[in-house]
Each structure stands twice: as structure tokens, then as C-alpha cells.
mmCIF file of C-alpha atoms in Angstrom:
data_model
loop_
_atom_site.group_PDB
_atom_site.id
_atom_site.type_symbol
_atom_site.label_atom_id
_atom_site.label_comp_id
_atom_site.label_asym_id
_atom_site.label_seq_id
_atom_site.Cartn_x
_atom_site.Cartn_y
_atom_site.Cartn_z
ATOM 1 C CA ALA A 2 -7.955 -9.986 8.582
ATOM 2 C CA LEU A 3 -4.949 -11.846 8.924
ATOM 3 C CA HIS A 4 -3.126 -8.599 9.563
ATOM 4 C CA VAL A 5 -4.755 -7.261 12.216
ATOM 5 C CA ALA A 6 -5.462 -10.358 14.031
ATOM 6 C CA LEU A 7 -1.531 -12.033 13.431
ATOM 7 C CA VAL A 8 0.840 -9.407 11.941
ATOM 8 C CA ARG A 9 -0.181 -6.188 13.840
ATOM 9 C CA PRO A 10 0.632 -7.147 17.558
ATOM 10 C CA VAL A 11 4.040 -8.404 16.702
ATOM 11 C CA GLN A 12 5.215 -5.870 14.678
ATOM 12 C CA SER A 13 6.719 -4.282 17.472
ATOM 13 C CA ALA A 14 9.038 -7.031 17.351
ATOM 14 C CA GLY A 15 10.751 -6.401 14.368
ATOM 15 C CA THR A 16 10.715 -6.919 10.638
ATOM 16 C CA ALA A 17 12.510 -10.333 11.328
ATOM 17 C CA THR A 18 9.229 -11.779 12.923
ATOM 18 C CA VAL A 19 6.905 -10.070 10.735
ATOM 19 C CA VAL A 20 8.793 -11.880 7.988
ATOM 20 C CA VAL A 21 9.316 -15.226 9.615
ATOM 21 C CA LEU A 22 5.092 -14.892 10.318
ATOM 22 C CA THR A 23 4.431 -14.246 6.576
ATOM 23 C CA ALA A 24 6.254 -17.020 6.136
ATOM 24 C CA GLY A 25 4.373 -19.579 8.643
ATOM 25 C CA LEU A 26 1.122 -18.089 6.956
ATOM 26 C CA LEU A 27 2.355 -18.853 3.205
ATOM 27 C CA LEU A 28 3.069 -22.592 4.499
ATOM 28 C CA ALA A 29 -0.265 -22.553 6.360
ATOM 29 C CA VAL A 30 -2.688 -21.755 3.470
ATOM 30 C CA ASN A 31 -0.531 -23.580 1.097
ATOM 31 C CA GLY A 32 -1.394 -26.809 3.576
ATOM 32 C CA PHE A 33 -5.057 -25.621 3.459
ATOM 33 C CA ASP A 34 -5.150 -25.574 0.002
ATOM 34 C CA SER A 35 -3.770 -29.023 -0.260
ATOM 35 C CA TRP A 36 -5.954 -30.424 2.038
ATOM 36 C CA VAL A 37 -9.630 -29.235 1.125
ATOM 37 C CA TRP A 38 -8.917 -28.820 -3.023
ATOM 38 C CA GLY A 39 -5.737 -31.017 -3.361
ATOM 39 C CA GLY A 40 -2.248 -30.749 -4.586
ATOM 40 C CA GLY A 41 -2.914 -31.360 -8.539
ATOM 41 C CA ARG A 42 -2.344 -28.938 -10.805
ATOM 42 C CA ARG A 43 -5.422 -27.898 -12.741
ATOM 43 C CA ARG A 44 -6.374 -25.899 -15.757
ATOM 44 C CA LEU A 45 -7.736 -22.555 -15.187
ATOM 45 C CA PRO A 46 -9.360 -21.078 -18.868
ATOM 46 C CA GLY A 47 -8.421 -17.364 -18.822
ATOM 47 C CA PRO A 48 -10.114 -14.135 -20.512
ATOM 48 C CA PHE A 49 -7.514 -14.258 -23.294
ATOM 49 C CA SER A 50 -7.701 -16.584 -26.734
ATOM 50 C CA THR A 51 -4.030 -18.362 -27.791
ATOM 51 C CA ALA A 52 -4.691 -17.422 -31.332
ATOM 52 C CA ARG A 53 -1.310 -15.942 -32.696
ATOM 53 C CA VAL A 54 -0.567 -11.763 -33.315
ATOM 54 C CA HIS A 55 2.073 -11.113 -34.915
ATOM 55 C CA VAL A 56 3.818 -7.618 -33.876
ATOM 56 C CA GLY A 57 6.435 -6.182 -36.091
ATOM 57 C CA GLY A 58 8.909 -9.548 -36.700
ATOM 58 C CA ALA A 59 7.529 -11.441 -33.709
ATOM 59 C CA ALA A 60 4.685 -13.523 -33.161
ATOM 60 C CA PHE A 61 2.748 -13.521 -29.621
ATOM 61 C CA SER A 62 -0.181 -15.366 -27.841
ATOM 62 C CA LYS A 63 -3.477 -12.918 -27.493
ATOM 63 C CA ARG A 64 -2.672 -14.848 -23.402
ATOM 64 C CA GLU A 65 0.410 -12.883 -23.393
ATOM 65 C CA LEU A 66 -0.249 -9.962 -24.775
ATOM 66 C CA GLY A 67 -2.805 -10.152 -22.621
ATOM 67 C CA VAL A 68 -1.514 -10.578 -18.778
ATOM 68 C CA ILE A 69 1.142 -8.225 -20.122
ATOM 69 C CA LEU A 70 -1.406 -5.525 -20.566
ATOM 70 C CA VAL A 71 -3.037 -6.181 -17.298
ATOM 71 C CA ALA A 72 0.000 -6.399 -15.298
ATOM 72 C CA LEU A 73 0.896 -2.825 -17.176
ATOM 73 C CA ALA A 74 -2.342 -1.409 -16.091
ATOM 74 C CA THR A 75 -1.875 -2.893 -12.369
ATOM 75 C CA ALA A 76 1.059 -1.235 -11.981
ATOM 76 C CA GLY A 77 -0.021 1.701 -13.638
ATOM 77 C CA ILE A 78 -3.410 1.967 -11.358
ATOM 78 C CA LEU A 79 -0.726 0.863 -8.402
ATOM 79 C CA ARG A 80 1.654 3.653 -9.161
ATOM 80 C CA ALA A 81 -1.039 6.338 -9.575
ATOM 81 C CA LEU A 82 -2.307 5.395 -6.199
ATOM 82 C CA LEU A 83 0.703 6.037 -4.513
ATOM 83 C CA ARG A 84 1.928 9.392 -6.039
ATOM 84 C CA ARG A 85 -1.261 11.131 -6.895
ATOM 85 C CA THR A 86 -3.346 10.253 -3.872
ATOM 86 C CA ARG A 87 -3.721 11.648 -0.205
ATOM 87 C CA LEU A 88 -4.112 7.666 1.081
ATOM 88 C CA GLY A 89 -0.560 6.969 -1.522
ATOM 89 C CA LEU A 90 0.923 10.079 0.644
ATOM 90 C CA GLY A 91 0.078 8.858 4.039
ATOM 91 C CA LEU A 92 1.359 4.823 3.358
ATOM 92 C CA ARG A 93 4.394 6.760 1.738
ATOM 93 C CA ALA A 94 4.780 8.550 4.984
ATOM 94 C CA ALA A 95 4.188 5.305 7.674
ATOM 95 C CA ALA A 96 6.585 3.374 5.515
ATOM 96 C CA LEU A 97 9.492 6.008 5.287
ATOM 97 C CA ASP A 98 9.142 7.133 8.689
ATOM 98 C CA PRO A 99 5.721 5.656 11.143
ATOM 99 C CA LEU A 100 6.930 8.405 14.390
ATOM 100 C CA GLU A 101 7.151 11.299 12.156
ATOM 101 C CA ALA A 102 3.930 10.123 10.254
ATOM 102 C CA ARG A 103 1.887 9.575 13.567
ATOM 103 C CA PHE A 104 2.738 13.216 14.850
ATOM 104 C CA ALA A 105 1.280 14.661 11.363
ATOM 105 C CA GLY A 106 -1.938 12.879 12.244
ATOM 106 C CA ILE A 107 -1.953 9.540 9.704
ATOM 107 C CA SER A 108 -2.866 6.220 11.466
ATOM 108 C CA THR A 109 -0.126 3.775 10.533
ATOM 109 C CA ALA A 110 -1.853 1.015 11.568
ATOM 110 C CA ALA A 111 -4.595 1.819 8.939
ATOM 111 C CA MET A 112 -1.832 2.765 6.479
ATOM 112 C CA ASN A 113 -0.020 -0.729 7.303
ATOM 113 C CA ALA A 114 -3.188 -2.738 7.042
ATOM 114 C CA THR A 115 -4.229 -1.128 3.538
ATOM 115 C CA ALA A 116 -0.706 -1.443 2.406
ATOM 116 C CA TRP A 117 -1.199 -5.441 3.409
ATOM 117 C CA GLY A 118 -4.469 -4.925 1.374
ATOM 118 C CA LEU A 119 -3.189 -3.663 -1.821
ATOM 119 C CA ALA A 120 -0.402 -6.067 -1.408
ATOM 120 C CA THR A 121 -2.985 -8.699 -1.568
ATOM 121 C CA THR A 122 -4.866 -7.261 -4.502
ATOM 122 C CA VAL A 123 -2.132 -6.846 -6.635
ATOM 123 C CA GLY A 124 -0.869 -10.929 -5.753
ATOM 124 C CA ALA A 125 -4.430 -11.760 -6.582
ATOM 125 C CA VAL A 126 -4.101 -10.391 -10.057
ATOM 126 C CA ALA A 127 -0.423 -11.868 -10.512
ATOM 127 C CA GLY A 128 -2.105 -15.409 -9.065
ATOM 128 C CA MET A 129 -4.964 -15.279 -11.635
ATOM 129 C CA LEU A 130 -2.648 -14.059 -14.399
ATOM 130 C CA ALA A 131 0.021 -16.929 -13.801
ATOM 131 C CA ALA A 132 -3.404 -19.291 -13.438
ATOM 132 C CA THR A 133 -4.168 -18.860 -16.893
ATOM 133 C CA THR A 134 -0.537 -19.614 -18.267
ATOM 134 C CA PHE A 135 0.716 -22.397 -15.722
ATOM 135 C CA GLY A 136 -2.681 -23.897 -14.497
ATOM 136 C CA LEU A 137 -3.771 -23.560 -11.205
ATOM 137 C CA GLU A 138 -2.205 -25.188 -8.147
ATOM 138 C CA PRO A 139 -1.198 -24.533 -4.392
ATOM 139 C CA ASN A 140 2.372 -23.862 -4.402
ATOM 140 C CA MET A 141 2.385 -22.062 -8.177
ATOM 141 C CA LEU A 142 3.896 -19.042 -7.308
ATOM 142 C CA ARG A 143 6.301 -20.240 -4.605
ATOM 143 C CA THR A 144 9.237 -19.711 -6.963
ATOM 144 C CA ALA A 145 7.703 -16.235 -8.469
ATOM 145 C CA LEU A 146 7.794 -15.327 -4.400
ATOM 146 C CA LEU A 147 11.525 -16.151 -3.828
ATOM 147 C CA TYR A 148 12.324 -14.320 -7.000
ATOM 148 C CA GLY A 149 10.344 -11.481 -6.156
ATOM 149 C CA PHE A 150 12.030 -11.485 -2.324
ATOM 150 C CA ALA A 151 15.163 -11.318 -3.793
ATOM 151 C CA ALA A 152 14.740 -8.809 -6.350
ATOM 152 C CA ALA A 153 12.781 -6.490 -3.646
ATOM 153 C CA LEU A 154 15.987 -7.011 -1.701
ATOM 154 C CA LEU A 155 18.957 -6.445 -4.572
ATOM 155 C CA GLY A 156 16.967 -2.892 -4.930
ATOM 156 C CA GLY A 157 13.557 -3.097 -6.872
ATOM 157 C CA LEU A 158 13.228 -3.105 -10.877
ATOM 158 C CA ALA A 159 16.762 -2.945 -11.510
ATOM 159 C CA GLY A 160 17.658 -5.438 -9.191
ATOM 160 C CA GLY A 161 14.830 -7.390 -10.409
ATOM 161 C CA LEU A 162 15.870 -7.429 -14.176
ATOM 162 C CA ALA A 163 19.555 -7.874 -12.891
ATOM 163 C CA LEU A 164 18.384 -10.970 -10.868
ATOM 164 C CA GLY A 165 16.481 -12.213 -14.312
ATOM 165 C CA VAL A 166 18.825 -12.116 -16.915
ATOM 166 C CA GLY A 167 21.783 -13.533 -14.364
ATOM 167 C CA LEU A 168 18.539 -16.708 -14.142
ATOM 168 C CA GLU A 169 18.812 -17.023 -17.411
ATOM 169 C CA LEU A 170 22.235 -16.787 -17.711
ATOM 170 C CA LEU A 171 22.839 -19.697 -15.572
ATOM 171 C CA ALA A 172 19.778 -21.790 -17.009
ATOM 172 C CA VAL A 173 21.897 -20.947 -20.279
ATOM 173 C CA TYR A 174 25.541 -21.765 -19.274
ATOM 174 C CA VAL A 175 25.870 -23.666 -16.661
ATOM 175 C CA HIS A 176 24.625 -28.195 -16.406
ATOM 176 C CA SER A 177 21.169 -28.339 -14.824
ATOM 177 C CA GLY A 178 21.755 -24.219 -14.738
ATOM 178 C CA ALA A 179 17.860 -24.370 -14.978
ATOM 179 C CA GLU A 180 17.131 -26.680 -11.971
ATOM 180 C CA LEU A 181 19.723 -24.307 -10.077
ATOM 181 C CA ARG A 182 17.677 -20.819 -10.545
ATOM 182 C CA PRO A 183 15.741 -21.364 -7.689
ATOM 183 C CA LEU A 184 18.669 -22.063 -5.336
ATOM 184 C CA ALA A 185 20.681 -19.377 -6.724
ATOM 185 C CA ALA A 186 17.969 -17.032 -5.991
ATOM 186 C CA LEU A 187 17.916 -18.519 -2.518
ATOM 187 C CA ALA A 188 21.154 -17.556 -2.125
ATOM 188 C CA VAL A 189 20.974 -14.099 -3.171
ATOM 189 C CA VAL A 190 18.194 -13.419 -0.758
ATOM 190 C CA VAL A 191 20.400 -15.208 2.490
ATOM 191 C CA ALA A 192 23.247 -13.430 1.590
ATOM 192 C CA LEU A 193 21.659 -9.663 1.486
ATOM 193 C CA VAL A 194 20.459 -10.423 4.916
ATOM 194 C CA ILE A 195 23.486 -11.697 5.955
ATOM 195 C CA ALA A 196 25.278 -8.471 4.755
ATOM 196 C CA ARG A 197 22.857 -6.507 6.020
ATOM 197 C CA ARG A 198 22.883 -7.840 9.518
ATOM 198 C CA ALA A 199 26.086 -7.302 9.546
#
């Protein structure tokens, strides 16, 4: 509904406009959540226990293993959808070349709305997994969103791994580096956006 009512009318204005609108929607929804339910952190019981399981020589909690398995299953389902179905072919075609996709009879408006719906679903799964570990509060995924945006600009999985390693090294070798991680990720985003505009 948000895509149809707010995003689709401004898509012709360019990607930057859509990004600014999306960021504004995030702030508005977070503000609404804080107004209605308050901004305090709440514990959310998860479907997995915190009992320890030993795998090889390492100890993991069942919650950690459950989160990893659900995340991998979600990624696998999404990959299969994009690679092996007509819907996935349409989504990829609309993303790669909207004009040619329209000439092939693909409704790019429907594909964009479907992509937003899929992104919302995956985001909801990520939010539920994070809430069981870190607690539930309106801004709990703000830093993760920043890291994800930086990783996407760096080039997906490889960029995300490089960013994660770099941020962990920053936390270990720089005084107060742990607090500087979000700022470093923001600097990466700004630098990449400026480099792409140049």
C-alpha cells in the first residue's frame, strides 16, 4: 500500500528521491511506534531456547542456531523464487532493464510492488529474529539497516563480508572503535554515493 500510494508516484523522479522518501517513511513509522507503544526495550520470547549445544569444539545456544537456520532458509527460499520461477524472471528483468521488460509484456509496476512486498517480508523475518535476541524496540534495526545499505553499495555479499571484517578490526584496534562502527559505515555510504555521482 505504501509503495502504491507514495513510492510509485515519485519513481520517475529518480533513485535519490525514492531513497529519501523511504528514509522519511522509516523515521515516520519509528516515530509512530514510539508514540503508541513507547521507545523502551521489551523482551520478546523466541521460539528457540537458550540451552547450549556443542558442535565440534564450539558451544552455541539453540537460539543462535535457530536464527542461523531460519535466516538461511529464508535466503534459500528467496533465491529459489528469483532463480526458478516466472515471477523471479519477471522481477530480475524489471530490475535489470525496465524498458525491455515492458516490451516483453512484463508489468514493471506489478514487479516493483512485488519486490517491495518481498523486501517487507524478509525485513519482518529479520526483525523477529533480531527481537528475540536483542529485545524489541522501534529503532533496533537502524544500525543493521545502515550496515546493510553500506554492504549493498560495496557489492552485496563480498562487500558485506569486507565491511564486517573492517568494522570488527576497527573495534579491536582503535580506541572507542566499537562506538565508531556506525559512523564508519555511514562514511562508507557517503563516500560511495559521492564516487558514483562523480
